[in-house]
XYZ file of C-alpha atoms in Angstrom:
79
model
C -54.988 -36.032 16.551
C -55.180 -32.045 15.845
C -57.739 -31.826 19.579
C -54.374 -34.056 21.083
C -52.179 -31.101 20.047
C -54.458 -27.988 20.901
C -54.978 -29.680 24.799
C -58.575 -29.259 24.183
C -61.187 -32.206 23.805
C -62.695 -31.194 20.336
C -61.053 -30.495 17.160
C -60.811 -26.646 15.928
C -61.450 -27.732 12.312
C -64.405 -26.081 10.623
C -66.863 -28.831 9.723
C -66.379 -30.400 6.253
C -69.394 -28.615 3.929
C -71.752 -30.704 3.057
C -71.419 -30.396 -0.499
C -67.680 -32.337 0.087
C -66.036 -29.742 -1.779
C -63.275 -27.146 -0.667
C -59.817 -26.374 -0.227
C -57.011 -28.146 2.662
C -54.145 -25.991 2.908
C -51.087 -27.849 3.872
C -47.373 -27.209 4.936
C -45.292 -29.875 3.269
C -41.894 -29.594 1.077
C -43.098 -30.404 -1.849
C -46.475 -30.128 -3.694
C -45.883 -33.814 -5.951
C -44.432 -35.667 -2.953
C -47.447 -34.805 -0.867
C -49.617 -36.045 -3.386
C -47.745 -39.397 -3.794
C -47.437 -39.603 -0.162
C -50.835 -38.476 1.014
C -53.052 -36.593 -0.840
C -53.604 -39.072 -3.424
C -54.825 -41.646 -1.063
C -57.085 -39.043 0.401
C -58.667 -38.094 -2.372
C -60.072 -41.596 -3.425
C -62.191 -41.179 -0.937
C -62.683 -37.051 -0.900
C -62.695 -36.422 -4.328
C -64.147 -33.077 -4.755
C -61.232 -31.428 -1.970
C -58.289 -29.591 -3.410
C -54.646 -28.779 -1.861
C -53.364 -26.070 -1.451
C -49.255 -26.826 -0.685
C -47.136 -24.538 0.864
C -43.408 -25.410 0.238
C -41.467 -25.663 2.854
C -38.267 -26.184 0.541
C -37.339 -22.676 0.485
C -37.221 -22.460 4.373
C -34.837 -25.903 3.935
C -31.910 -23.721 2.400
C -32.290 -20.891 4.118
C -31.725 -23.131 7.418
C -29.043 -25.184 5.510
C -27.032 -21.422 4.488
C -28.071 -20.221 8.203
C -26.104 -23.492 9.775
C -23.265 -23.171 6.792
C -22.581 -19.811 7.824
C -22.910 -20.486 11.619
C -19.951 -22.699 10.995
C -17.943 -20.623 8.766
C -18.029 -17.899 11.492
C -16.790 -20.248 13.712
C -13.752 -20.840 11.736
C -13.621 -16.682 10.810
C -14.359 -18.003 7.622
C -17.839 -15.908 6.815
C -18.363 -12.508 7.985
């Protein structure tokens, strides 16, 4: 799937080491939903690889206060 989004015909990932051990860094909202959605279910079968989450939440409310405002203006509410 990640070679369908670059256009190309191979996939940029590094090669998994051999030892099966390392470190997936991931973009998802939060670090104990990923983990019941995904990361629990890939880890029965890749034990020895950890997450790393990056929260997206943060970036949620600043959109939400972005679009809030947006509207306010609108109105001549928020200056």
């Amino acid at each position: 799937m990640l070679a369908a989004c670059t256009g190309r015909s191979k996939s940029e990932l590094p090669p998994m080491p051999e030892s099966g051990e390392g470190v997936i860094k991931v973009l998802y909202w939060n670090e104990e939903q990923f983990m019941k959605d995904y990361g629990s279910s890939f880890n029965v079968k890749y034990p020895d690889i950890e997450f790393e989450i990056v929260s997206t939440a943060f970036t949620r409310d600043i959109e939400v206060s972005q679009i809030i405002c947006s509207i306010l203006e609108m109105r001549q509410i928020c200056k």
